[in-house]
mmCIF file of C-alpha atoms in Angstrom:
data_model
loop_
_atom_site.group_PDB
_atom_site.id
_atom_site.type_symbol
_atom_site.label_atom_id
_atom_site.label_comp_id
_atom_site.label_asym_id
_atom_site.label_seq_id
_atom_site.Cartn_x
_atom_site.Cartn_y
_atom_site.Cartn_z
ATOM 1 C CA UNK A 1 -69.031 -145.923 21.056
ATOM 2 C CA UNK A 2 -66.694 -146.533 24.135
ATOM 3 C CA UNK A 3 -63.955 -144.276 25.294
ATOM 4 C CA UNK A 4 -61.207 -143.664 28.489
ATOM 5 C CA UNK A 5 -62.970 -141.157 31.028
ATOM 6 C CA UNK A 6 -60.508 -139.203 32.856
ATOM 7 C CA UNK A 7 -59.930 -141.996 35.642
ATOM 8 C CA UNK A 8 -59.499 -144.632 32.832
ATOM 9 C CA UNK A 9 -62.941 -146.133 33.133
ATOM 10 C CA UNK A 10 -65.093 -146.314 30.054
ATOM 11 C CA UNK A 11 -67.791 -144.400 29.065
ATOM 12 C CA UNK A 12 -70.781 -145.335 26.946
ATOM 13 C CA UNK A 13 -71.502 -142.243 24.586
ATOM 14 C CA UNK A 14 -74.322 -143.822 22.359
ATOM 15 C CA UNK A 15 -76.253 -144.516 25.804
ATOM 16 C CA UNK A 16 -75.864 -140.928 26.697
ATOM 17 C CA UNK A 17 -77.836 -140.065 23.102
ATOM 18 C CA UNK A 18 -81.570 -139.126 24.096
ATOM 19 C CA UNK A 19 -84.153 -142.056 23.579
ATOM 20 C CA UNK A 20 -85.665 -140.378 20.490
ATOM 21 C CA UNK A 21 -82.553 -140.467 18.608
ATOM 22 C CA UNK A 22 -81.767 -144.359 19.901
ATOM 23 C CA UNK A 23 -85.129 -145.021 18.499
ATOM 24 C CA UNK A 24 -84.680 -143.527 15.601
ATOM 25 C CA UNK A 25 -81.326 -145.154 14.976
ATOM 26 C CA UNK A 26 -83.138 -148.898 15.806
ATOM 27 C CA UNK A 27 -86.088 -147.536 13.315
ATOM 28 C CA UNK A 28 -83.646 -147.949 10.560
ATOM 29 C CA UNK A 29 -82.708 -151.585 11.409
ATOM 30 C CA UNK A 30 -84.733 -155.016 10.504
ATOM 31 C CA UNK A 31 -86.793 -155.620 13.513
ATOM 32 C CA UNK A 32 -84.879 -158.746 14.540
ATOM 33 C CA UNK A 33 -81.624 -157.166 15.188
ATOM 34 C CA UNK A 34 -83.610 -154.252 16.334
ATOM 35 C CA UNK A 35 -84.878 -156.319 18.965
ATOM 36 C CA UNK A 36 -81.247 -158.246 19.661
ATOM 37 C CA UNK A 37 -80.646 -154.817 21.260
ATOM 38 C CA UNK A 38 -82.279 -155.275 24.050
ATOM 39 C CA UNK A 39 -80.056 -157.301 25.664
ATOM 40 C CA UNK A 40 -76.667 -154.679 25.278
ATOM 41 C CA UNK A 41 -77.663 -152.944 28.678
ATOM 42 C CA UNK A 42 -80.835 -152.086 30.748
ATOM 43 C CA UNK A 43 -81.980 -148.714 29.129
ATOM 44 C CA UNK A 44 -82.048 -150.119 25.829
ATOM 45 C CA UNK A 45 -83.970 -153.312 27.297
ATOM 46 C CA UNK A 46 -87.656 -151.818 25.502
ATOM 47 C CA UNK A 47 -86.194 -149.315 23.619
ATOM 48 C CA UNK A 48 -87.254 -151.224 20.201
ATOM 49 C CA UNK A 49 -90.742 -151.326 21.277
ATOM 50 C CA UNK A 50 -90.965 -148.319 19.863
ATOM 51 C CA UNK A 51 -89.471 -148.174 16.649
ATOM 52 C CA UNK A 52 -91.549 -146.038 13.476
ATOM 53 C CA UNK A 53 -90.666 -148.706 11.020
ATOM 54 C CA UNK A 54 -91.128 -152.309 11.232
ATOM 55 C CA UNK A 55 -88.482 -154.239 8.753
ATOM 56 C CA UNK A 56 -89.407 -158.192 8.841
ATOM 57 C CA UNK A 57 -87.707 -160.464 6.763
ATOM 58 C CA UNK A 58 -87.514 -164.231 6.497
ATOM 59 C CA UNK A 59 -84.141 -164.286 5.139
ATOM 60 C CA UNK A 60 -82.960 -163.486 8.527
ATOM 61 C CA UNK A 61 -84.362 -166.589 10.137
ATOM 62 C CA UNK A 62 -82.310 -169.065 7.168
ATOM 63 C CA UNK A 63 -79.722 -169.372 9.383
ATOM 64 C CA UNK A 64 -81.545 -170.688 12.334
ATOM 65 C CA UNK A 65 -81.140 -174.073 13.155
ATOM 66 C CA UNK A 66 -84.522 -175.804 11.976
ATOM 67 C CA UNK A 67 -85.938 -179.542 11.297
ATOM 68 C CA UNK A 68 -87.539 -178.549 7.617
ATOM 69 C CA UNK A 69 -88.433 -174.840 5.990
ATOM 70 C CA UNK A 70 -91.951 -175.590 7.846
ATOM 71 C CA UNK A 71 -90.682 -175.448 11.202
ATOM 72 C CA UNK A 72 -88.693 -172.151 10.229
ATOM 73 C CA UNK A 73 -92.068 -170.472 8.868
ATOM 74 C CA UNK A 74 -93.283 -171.021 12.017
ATOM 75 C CA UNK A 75 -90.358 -169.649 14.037
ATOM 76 C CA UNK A 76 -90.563 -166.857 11.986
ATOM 77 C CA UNK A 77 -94.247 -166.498 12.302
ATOM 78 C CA UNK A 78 -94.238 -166.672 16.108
ATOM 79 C CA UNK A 79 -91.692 -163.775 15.859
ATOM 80 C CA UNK A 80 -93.249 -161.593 14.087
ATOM 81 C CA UNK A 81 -96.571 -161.953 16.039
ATOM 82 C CA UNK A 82 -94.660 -161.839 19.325
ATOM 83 C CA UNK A 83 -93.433 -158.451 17.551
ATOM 84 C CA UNK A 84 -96.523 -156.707 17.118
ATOM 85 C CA UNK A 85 -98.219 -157.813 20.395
ATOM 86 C CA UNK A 86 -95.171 -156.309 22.180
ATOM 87 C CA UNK A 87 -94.598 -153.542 20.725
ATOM 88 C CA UNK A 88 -95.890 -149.932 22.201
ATOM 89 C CA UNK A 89 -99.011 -148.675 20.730
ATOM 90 C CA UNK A 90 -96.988 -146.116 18.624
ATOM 91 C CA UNK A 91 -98.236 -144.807 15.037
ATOM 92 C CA UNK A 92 -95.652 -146.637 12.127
ATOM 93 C CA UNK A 93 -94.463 -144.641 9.225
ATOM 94 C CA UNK A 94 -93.363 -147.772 7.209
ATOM 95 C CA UNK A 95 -93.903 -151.427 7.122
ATOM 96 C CA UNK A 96 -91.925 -153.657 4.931
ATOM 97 C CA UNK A 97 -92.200 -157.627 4.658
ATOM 98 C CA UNK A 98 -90.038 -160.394 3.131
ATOM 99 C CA UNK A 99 -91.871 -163.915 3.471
ATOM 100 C CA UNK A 100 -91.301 -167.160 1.874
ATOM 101 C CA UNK A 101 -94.766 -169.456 1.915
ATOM 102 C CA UNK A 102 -93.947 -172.948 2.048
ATOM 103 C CA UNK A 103 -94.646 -174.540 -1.004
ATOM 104 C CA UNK A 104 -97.340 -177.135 -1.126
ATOM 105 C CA UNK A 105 -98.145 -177.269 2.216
ATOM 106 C CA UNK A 106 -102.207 -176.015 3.147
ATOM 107 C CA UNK A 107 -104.522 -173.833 0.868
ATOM 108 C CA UNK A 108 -103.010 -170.390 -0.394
ATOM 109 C CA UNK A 109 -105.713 -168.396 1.522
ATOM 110 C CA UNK A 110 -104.990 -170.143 4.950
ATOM 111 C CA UNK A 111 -101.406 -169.653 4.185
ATOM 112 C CA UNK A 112 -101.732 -165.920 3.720
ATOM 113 C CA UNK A 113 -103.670 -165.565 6.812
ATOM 114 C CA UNK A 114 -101.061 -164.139 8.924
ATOM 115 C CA UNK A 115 -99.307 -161.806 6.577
ATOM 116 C CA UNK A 116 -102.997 -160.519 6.009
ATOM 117 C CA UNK A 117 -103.005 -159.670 9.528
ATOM 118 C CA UNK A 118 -99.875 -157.929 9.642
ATOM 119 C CA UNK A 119 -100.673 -156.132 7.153
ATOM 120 C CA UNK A 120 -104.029 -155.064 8.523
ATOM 121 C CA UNK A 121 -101.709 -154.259 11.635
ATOM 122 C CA UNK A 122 -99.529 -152.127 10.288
ATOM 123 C CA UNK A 123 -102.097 -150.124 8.451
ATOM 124 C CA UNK A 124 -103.652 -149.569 11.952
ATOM 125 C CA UNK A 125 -101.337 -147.555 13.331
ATOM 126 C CA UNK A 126 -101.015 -145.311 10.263
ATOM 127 C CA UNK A 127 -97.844 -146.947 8.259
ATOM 128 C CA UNK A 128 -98.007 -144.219 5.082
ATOM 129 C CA UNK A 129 -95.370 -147.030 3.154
ATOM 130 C CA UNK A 130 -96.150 -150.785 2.977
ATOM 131 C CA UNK A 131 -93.565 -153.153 1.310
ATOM 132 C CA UNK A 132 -95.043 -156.597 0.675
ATOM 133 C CA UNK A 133 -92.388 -159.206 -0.809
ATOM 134 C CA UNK A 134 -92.751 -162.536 -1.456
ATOM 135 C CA UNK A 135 -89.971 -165.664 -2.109
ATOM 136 C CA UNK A 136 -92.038 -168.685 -2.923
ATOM 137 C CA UNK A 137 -95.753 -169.282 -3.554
ATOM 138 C CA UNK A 138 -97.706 -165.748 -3.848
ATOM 139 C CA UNK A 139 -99.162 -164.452 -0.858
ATOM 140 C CA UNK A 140 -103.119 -163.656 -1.470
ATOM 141 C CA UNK A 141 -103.865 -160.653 -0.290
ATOM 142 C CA UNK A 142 -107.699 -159.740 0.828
ATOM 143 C CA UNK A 143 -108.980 -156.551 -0.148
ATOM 144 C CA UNK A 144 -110.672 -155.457 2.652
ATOM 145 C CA UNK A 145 -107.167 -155.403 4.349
ATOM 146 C CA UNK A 146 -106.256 -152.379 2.970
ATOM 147 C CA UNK A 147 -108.478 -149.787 4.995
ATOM 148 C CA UNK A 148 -106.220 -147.042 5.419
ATOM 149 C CA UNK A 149 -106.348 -142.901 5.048
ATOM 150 C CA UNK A 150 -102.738 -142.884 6.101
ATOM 151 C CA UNK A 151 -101.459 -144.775 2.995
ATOM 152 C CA UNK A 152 -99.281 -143.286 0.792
ATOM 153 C CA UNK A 153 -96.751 -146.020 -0.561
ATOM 154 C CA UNK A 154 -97.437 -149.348 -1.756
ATOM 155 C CA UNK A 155 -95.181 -152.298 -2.881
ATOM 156 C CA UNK A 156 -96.103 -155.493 -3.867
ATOM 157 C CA UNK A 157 -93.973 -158.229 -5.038
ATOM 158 C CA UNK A 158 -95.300 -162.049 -5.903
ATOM 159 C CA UNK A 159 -98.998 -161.857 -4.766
ATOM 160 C CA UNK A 160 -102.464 -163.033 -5.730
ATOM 161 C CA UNK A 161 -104.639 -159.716 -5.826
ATOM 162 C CA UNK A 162 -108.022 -161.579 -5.957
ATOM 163 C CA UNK A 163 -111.416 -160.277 -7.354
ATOM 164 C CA UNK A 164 -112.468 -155.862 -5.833
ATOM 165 C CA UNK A 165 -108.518 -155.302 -4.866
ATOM 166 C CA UNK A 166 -108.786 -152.266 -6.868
ATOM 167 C CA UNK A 167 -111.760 -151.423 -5.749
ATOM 168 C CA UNK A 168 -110.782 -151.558 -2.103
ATOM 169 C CA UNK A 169 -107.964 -149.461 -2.847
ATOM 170 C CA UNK A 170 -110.021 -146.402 -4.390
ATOM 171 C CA UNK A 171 -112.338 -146.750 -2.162
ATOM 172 C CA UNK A 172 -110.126 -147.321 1.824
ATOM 173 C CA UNK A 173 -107.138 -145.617 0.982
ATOM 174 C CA UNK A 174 -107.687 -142.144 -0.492
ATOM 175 C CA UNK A 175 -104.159 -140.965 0.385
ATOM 176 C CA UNK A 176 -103.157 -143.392 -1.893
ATOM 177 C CA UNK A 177 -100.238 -141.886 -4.865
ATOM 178 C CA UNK A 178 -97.696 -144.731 -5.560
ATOM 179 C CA UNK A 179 -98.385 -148.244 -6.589
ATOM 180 C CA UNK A 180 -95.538 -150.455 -7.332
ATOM 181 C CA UNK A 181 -96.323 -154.198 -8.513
ATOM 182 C CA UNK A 182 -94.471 -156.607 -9.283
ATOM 183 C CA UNK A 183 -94.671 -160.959 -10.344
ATOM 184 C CA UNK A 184 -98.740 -160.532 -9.243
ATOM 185 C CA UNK A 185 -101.499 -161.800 -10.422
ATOM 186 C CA UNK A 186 -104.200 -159.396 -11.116
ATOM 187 C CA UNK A 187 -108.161 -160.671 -11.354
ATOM 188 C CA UNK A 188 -110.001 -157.359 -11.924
ATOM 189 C CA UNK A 189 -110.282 -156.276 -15.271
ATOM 190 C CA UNK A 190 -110.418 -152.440 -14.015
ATOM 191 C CA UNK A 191 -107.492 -150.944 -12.820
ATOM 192 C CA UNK A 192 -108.601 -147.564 -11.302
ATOM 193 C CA UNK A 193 -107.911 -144.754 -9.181
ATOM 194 C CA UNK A 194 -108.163 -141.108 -8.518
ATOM 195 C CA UNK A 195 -105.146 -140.417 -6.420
ATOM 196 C CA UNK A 196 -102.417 -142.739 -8.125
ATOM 197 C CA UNK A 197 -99.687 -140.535 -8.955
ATOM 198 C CA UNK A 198 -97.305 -143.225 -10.283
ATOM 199 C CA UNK A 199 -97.498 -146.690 -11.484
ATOM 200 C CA UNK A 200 -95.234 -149.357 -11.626
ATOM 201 C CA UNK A 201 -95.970 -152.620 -13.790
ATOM 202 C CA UNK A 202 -92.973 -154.518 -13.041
ATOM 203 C CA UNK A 203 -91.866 -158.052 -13.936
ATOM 204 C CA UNK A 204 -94.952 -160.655 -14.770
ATOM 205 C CA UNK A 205 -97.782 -159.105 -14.538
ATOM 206 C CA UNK A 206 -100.513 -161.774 -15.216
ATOM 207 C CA UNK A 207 -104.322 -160.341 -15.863
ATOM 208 C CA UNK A 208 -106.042 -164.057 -15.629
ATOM 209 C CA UNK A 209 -109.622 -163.242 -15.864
ATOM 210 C CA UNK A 210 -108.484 -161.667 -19.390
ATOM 211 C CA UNK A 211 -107.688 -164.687 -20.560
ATOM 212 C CA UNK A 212 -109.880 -167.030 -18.927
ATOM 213 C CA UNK A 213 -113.313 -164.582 -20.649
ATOM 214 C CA UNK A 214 -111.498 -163.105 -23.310
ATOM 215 C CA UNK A 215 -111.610 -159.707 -22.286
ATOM 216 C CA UNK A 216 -109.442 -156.445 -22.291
ATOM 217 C CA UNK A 217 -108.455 -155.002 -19.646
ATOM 218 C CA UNK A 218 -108.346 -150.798 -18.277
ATOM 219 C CA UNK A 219 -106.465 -148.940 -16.439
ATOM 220 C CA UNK A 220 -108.003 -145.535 -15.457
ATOM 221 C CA UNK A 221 -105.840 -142.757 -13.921
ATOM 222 C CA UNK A 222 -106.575 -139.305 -14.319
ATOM 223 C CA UNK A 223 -104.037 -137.647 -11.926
ATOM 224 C CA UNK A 224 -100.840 -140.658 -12.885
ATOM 225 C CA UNK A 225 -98.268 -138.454 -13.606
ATOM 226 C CA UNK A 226 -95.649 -141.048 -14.084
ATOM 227 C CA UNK A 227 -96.155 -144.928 -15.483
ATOM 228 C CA UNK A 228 -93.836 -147.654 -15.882
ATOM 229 C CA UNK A 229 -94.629 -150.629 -17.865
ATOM 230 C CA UNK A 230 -91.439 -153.135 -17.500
ATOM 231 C CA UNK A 231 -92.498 -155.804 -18.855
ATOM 232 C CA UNK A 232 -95.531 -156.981 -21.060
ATOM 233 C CA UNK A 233 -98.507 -157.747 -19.053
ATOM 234 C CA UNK A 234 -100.078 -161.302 -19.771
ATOM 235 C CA UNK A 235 -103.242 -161.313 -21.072
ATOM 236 C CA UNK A 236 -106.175 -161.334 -23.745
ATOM 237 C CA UNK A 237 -104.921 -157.912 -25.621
ATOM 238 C CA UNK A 238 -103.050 -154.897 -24.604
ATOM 239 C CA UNK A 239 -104.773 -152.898 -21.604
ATOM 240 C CA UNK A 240 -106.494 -149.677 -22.616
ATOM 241 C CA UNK A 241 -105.373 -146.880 -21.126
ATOM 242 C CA UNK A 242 -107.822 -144.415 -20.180
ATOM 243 C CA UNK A 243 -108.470 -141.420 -18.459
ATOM 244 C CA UNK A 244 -104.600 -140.096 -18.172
ATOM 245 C CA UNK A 245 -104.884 -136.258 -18.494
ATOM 246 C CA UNK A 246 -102.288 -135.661 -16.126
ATOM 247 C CA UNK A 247 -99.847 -138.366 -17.225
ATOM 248 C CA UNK A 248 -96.171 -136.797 -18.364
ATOM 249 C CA UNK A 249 -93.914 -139.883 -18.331
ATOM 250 C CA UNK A 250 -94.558 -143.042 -19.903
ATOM 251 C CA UNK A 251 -91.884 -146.025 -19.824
ATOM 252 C CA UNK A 252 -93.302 -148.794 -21.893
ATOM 253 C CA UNK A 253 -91.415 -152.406 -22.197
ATOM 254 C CA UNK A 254 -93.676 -154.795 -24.692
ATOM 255 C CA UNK A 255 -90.777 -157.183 -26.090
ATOM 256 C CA UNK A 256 -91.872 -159.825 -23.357
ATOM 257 C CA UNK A 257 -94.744 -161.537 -22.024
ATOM 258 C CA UNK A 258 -97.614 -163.077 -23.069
ATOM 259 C CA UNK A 259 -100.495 -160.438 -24.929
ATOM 260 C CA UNK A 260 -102.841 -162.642 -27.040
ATOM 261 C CA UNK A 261 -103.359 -160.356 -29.322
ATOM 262 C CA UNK A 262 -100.637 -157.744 -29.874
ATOM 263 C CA UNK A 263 -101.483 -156.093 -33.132
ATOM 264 C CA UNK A 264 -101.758 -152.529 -35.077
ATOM 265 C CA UNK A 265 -105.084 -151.403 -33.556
ATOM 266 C CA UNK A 266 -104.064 -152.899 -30.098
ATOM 267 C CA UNK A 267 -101.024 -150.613 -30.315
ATOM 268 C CA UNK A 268 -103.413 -147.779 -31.770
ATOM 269 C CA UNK A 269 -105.489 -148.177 -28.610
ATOM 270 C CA UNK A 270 -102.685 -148.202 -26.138
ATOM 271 C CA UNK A 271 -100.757 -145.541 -27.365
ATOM 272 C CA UNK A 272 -103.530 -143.324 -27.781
ATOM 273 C CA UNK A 273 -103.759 -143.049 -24.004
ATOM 274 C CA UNK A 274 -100.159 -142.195 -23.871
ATOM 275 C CA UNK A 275 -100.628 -139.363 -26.653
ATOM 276 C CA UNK A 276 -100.308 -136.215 -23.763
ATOM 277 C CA UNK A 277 -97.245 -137.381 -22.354
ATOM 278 C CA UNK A 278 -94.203 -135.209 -22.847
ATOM 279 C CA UNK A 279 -91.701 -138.300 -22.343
ATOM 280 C CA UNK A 280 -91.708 -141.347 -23.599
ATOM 281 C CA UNK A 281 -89.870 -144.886 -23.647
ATOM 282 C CA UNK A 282 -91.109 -147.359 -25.823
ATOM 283 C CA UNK A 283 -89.665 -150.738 -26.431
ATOM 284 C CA UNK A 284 -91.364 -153.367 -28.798
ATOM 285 C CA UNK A 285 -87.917 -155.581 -28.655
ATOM 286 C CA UNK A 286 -87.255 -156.559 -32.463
ATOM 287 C CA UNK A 287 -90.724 -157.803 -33.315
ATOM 288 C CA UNK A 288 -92.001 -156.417 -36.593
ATOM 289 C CA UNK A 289 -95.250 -154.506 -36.807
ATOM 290 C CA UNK A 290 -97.437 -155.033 -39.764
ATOM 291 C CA UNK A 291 -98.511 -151.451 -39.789
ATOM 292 C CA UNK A 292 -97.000 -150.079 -42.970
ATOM 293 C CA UNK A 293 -99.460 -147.738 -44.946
ATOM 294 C CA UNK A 294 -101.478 -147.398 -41.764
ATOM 295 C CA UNK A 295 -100.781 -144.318 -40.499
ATOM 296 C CA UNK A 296 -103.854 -144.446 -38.335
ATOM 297 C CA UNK A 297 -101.766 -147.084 -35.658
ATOM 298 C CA UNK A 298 -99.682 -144.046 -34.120
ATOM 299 C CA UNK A 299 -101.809 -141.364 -32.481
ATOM 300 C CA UNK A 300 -100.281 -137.322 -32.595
ATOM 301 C CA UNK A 301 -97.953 -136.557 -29.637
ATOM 302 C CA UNK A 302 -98.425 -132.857 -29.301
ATOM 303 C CA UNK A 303 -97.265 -132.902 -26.203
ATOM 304 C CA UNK A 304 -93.996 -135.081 -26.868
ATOM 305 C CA UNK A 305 -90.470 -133.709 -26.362
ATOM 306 C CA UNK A 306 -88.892 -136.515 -25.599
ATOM 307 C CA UNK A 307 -88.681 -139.660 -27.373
ATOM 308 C CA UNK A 308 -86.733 -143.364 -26.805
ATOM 309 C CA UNK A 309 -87.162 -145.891 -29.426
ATOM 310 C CA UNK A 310 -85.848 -149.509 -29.873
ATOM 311 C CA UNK A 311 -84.632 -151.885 -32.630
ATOM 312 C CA UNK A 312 -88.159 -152.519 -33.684
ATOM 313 C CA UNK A 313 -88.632 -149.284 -35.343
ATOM 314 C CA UNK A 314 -86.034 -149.490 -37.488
ATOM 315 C CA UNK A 315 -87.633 -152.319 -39.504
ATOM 316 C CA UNK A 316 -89.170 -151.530 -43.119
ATOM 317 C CA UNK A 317 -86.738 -149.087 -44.062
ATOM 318 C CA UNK A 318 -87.584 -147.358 -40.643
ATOM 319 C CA UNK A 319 -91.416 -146.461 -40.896
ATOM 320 C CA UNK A 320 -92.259 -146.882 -37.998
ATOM 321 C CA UNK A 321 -89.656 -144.331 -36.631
ATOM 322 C CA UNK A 322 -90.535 -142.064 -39.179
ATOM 323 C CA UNK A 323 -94.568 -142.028 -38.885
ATOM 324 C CA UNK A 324 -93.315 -141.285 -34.665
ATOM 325 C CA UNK A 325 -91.682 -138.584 -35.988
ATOM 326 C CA UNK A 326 -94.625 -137.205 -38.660
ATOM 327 C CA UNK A 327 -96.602 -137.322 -35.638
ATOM 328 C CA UNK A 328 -94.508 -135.530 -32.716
ATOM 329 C CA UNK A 329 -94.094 -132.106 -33.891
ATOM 330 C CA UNK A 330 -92.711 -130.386 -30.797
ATOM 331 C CA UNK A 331 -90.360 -133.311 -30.567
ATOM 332 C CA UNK A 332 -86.829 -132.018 -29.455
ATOM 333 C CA UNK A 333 -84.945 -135.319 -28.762
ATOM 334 C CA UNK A 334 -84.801 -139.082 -29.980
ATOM 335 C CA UNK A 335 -82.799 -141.745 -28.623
ATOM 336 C CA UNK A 336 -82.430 -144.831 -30.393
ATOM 337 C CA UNK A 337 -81.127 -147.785 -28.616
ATOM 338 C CA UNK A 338 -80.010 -150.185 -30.768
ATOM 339 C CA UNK A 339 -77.844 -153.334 -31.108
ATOM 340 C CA UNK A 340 -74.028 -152.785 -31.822
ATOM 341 C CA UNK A 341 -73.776 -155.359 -34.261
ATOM 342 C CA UNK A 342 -76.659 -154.431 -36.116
ATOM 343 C CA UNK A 343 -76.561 -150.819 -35.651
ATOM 344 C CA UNK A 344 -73.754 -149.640 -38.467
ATOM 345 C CA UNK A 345 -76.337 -150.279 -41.210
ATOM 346 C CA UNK A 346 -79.418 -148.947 -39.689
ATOM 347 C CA UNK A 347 -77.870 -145.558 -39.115
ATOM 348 C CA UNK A 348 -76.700 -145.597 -42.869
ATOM 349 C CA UNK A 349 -80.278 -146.178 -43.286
ATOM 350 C CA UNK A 350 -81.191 -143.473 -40.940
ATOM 351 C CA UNK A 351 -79.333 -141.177 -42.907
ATOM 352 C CA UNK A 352 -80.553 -141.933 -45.948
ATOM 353 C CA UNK A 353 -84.368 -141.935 -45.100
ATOM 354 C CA UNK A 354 -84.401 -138.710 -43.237
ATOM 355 C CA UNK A 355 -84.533 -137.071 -46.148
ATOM 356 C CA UNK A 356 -88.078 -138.407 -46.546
ATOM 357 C CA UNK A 357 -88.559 -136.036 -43.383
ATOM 358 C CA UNK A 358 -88.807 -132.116 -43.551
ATOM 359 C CA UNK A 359 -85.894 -129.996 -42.345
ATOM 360 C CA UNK A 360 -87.378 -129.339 -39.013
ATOM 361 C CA UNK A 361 -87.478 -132.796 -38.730
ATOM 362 C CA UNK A 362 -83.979 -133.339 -39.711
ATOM 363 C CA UNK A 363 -82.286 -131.090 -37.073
ATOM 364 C CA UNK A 364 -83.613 -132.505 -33.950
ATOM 365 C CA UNK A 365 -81.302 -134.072 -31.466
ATOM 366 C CA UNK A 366 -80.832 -138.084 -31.893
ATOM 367 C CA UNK A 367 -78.460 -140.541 -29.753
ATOM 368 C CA UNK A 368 -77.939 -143.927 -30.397
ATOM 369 C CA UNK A 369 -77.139 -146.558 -27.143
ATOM 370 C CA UNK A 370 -75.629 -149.581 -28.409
ATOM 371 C CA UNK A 371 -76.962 -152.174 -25.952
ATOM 372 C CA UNK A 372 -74.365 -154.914 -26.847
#
C-alpha cells in the first residue's frame, strides 16, 4: 500500500514491513507469482527465495503461449527446477504440486522422474505437508522417495503407488498421522501403519494386484482414529480391516465401484473391524443384501452412539436397520438419509416395524435427510 507523505511524495508501507513478515505473506502465494515479485522493487528482488511453502501448479503455465502441451510441460518443468536450485537452503513446512503428464508421450516411470525429485526435494528440507495432484496420466511415485521424519501430512491425488509404498511409508516416515488418497492405484495388498491417525479413501481407489491374484486386501491401523471410505475400492473382495483399537469415526461409502465379491460375510468381515467405533456412516446405495435370517453379518457396536444409514437398509421390511439396531445398544442417535420420493412409505414402515424393537429401542433420536 501507497500513500501521500507530508511533502506529497509517496510512501511504500508494505516495503517498510520486516522481511519475515514479507516472506511470510509470499509463503502463502503459488510460487510463480511468488517469484513475479521480484521484479516490484530491489528489496523484494530475492525475497521469495525464501518462502516456507512451495505452491507449484501447472494450471498457471495454460496461459503461456506454447507450440503443443509438450513444450508447456517443459516450460513448466524448467521452472520448477530453476525454483528449487535457486531457492535459499531454508527448511519447508509444506509442499504442494499440481502437474498434468502428457499423455502418451515416453514411459510412465521416465515421465514421473522429475516430480519424484521434487518430491524427494521437498522432503529434504523437512516439508511436514506434501500435496501431490495430478491432471492427466498418474504420476508413479517410487517408494524410496518418501524418506522423511519430518512428515506429517500427505495428499495424493491420481498416482501409481507401485509394489513396498506402504512399506516405505512405515518404515521412512515415522511422523507420519494423515494419509489422504485419492484416483490411485494401489499394488500392495497390505495397507499398514503405526502412526496413521486418519485415513482418507477418496474417489477410485483401484487395488490391482487383488484382482490380477485373487486376493483380499488389509488395512492395519492400530492408532487411526478417524477413516473415510468415499467411494468403493476396486478390487477382489472388500478389504479387511484389522488392527483398529483406537479407531472412533468411520465414514463408509460402498454404493460405487468395482468389489468382486461384495456379499454377507464380506460385509461381516469389514464391519467387524469397524465394531469399536463410536460414529458411524454407512452407505450401501440401494443395493439389497441377501442377509435376512443371518444375524451373524452385523457384528455388536458396543461402542456406537452414533449411527447414519442409507436407503439400503430399509429394504425387507427394514431388517437390516433393525438387526443395526439389536446390535448397538448404547446407540443414542440414527439418521436415515433417504430419497424424498421414496421416503413417505418407508417411514410408515418405520413406524410400523419399530414395534418389533423394545422400548429402549423405540425412544432413541432418528432424523431423516431427504437427498432429492
Amino acid at each position: 500500500m501507497a500513500e501521500a507523505s507530508g511533502d506529497g511524495s509517496m510512501e511504500d508501507r508494505i516495503s517498510a514491513l520486516p522481511d519475515e513478515l514479507l516472506i511470510h505473506v509470499l509463503s502463502h502465494l503459488r510460487s510463480r507469482k511468488a517469484v513475479q515479485t521480484c521484479v516490484l522493487a530491489r528489496r523484494w528482488r530475492y525475497l521469495w527465495r525464501s518462502v516456507t511453502c512451495i505452491d507449484v501448479s501447472f494450471e498457471e503455465f495454460e496461459d503461456r503461449a506454447a507450440a503443443n502441451d509438450l513444450e508447456r510441460e517443459e516450460v513448466f518443468k524448467m521452472f520448477v527446477n530453476h525454483l528449487l536450485i535457486l531457492r535459499e537452503r531454508v527448511d519447508l513446512k509444506e509442499f504442494h504440486l499440481q502437474y498434468s503428464l502428457v499423455v502418451g508421450v515416453g514411459c510412465l516411470s521416465a515421465k514421473s522422474d522429475e516430480a519424484n525429485l521434487w518430491i524427494r526435494h521437498a522432503l529434504q528440507y523437512k516439508a511436514q505437508t506434501v500435496k501431490i495432484g495430478n491432471h492427466s496420466e498418474p504420476l508413479q511415485l517410487l517408494p524410496s522417495v518418501f524418506t522423511s521424519t519430518y512428515l506429517k501430512r500427505l495428499h495424493i491425488t491420481n498416482a501409481q503407488l507401485i509394489l513396498g509404498f506402504f512399506d516405505r511409508l512405515r518404515k521412512g516416515c515415522p511422523a507420519l498421522e494423515y494419509l489422504f488418497l485419492s484416483t490411485c492405484d494401489i499394488e500392495d495388498l497390505d495397507i499398514f501403519s503405526d502412526t496413521l491417525k486418519v485415513l482418507i479413501l477418496s474417489d477410485a481407489i483401484g487395488f490391482s494386484f487383488s484382482f490380477e491374484h485373487d486376493a483380499q486386501v488389509s488395512i492395519s491401523a492400530p492408532s487411526l482414529i478417524s477413516l473415510s471410505v468415499k467411494e468403493c475400492p476396486s478390487g477382489a473382495r472388500l478389504p479387511i480391516l484389522k488392527n483398529m483399537s483406537s479407531l472412533e469415526t468411520a465414514s463408509v461409502l460402498l454404493s460405487e465401484g468395482d468389489i468382486t465379491t461384495c456379499d454377507a460375510d464380506g460385509i461381516r468381515q469389514f464391519l467387524g473391524g469397524l465394531s469399536g467405533v463410536r460414529s458411524l456412516d454407512f452407505y450401501y446405495g440401494d443395493r439389497q443384501l441377501e442377509v435376512k435370517n443371518n444375524h451373524g453379518w452385523c457384528p455388536t457396536f458396543n461402542n456406537l452412539t452414533n449411527l447414519t444409514l442409507d436407503r439400503w437398509c430399509m429394504h425387507a421390511d427394514l431388517y437390516a436397520m433393525i438387526v443395526f439396531l439389536q446390535n448397538s445398544p448404547n446407540l443414542k442417535k440414527l439418521t436415515l438419509k433417504l430419497n424424498e420420493s421414496s421416503a413417505s412409505w418407508r417411514i410408515d414402515r418405520l413406524h410400523v416395524n419399530s414395534l418389533r424393537l423394545s422400548k429402549s429401542y423405540a425412544r432413541r433420536e432418528m432424523s431423516c435427510c431427504y437427498l432429492g
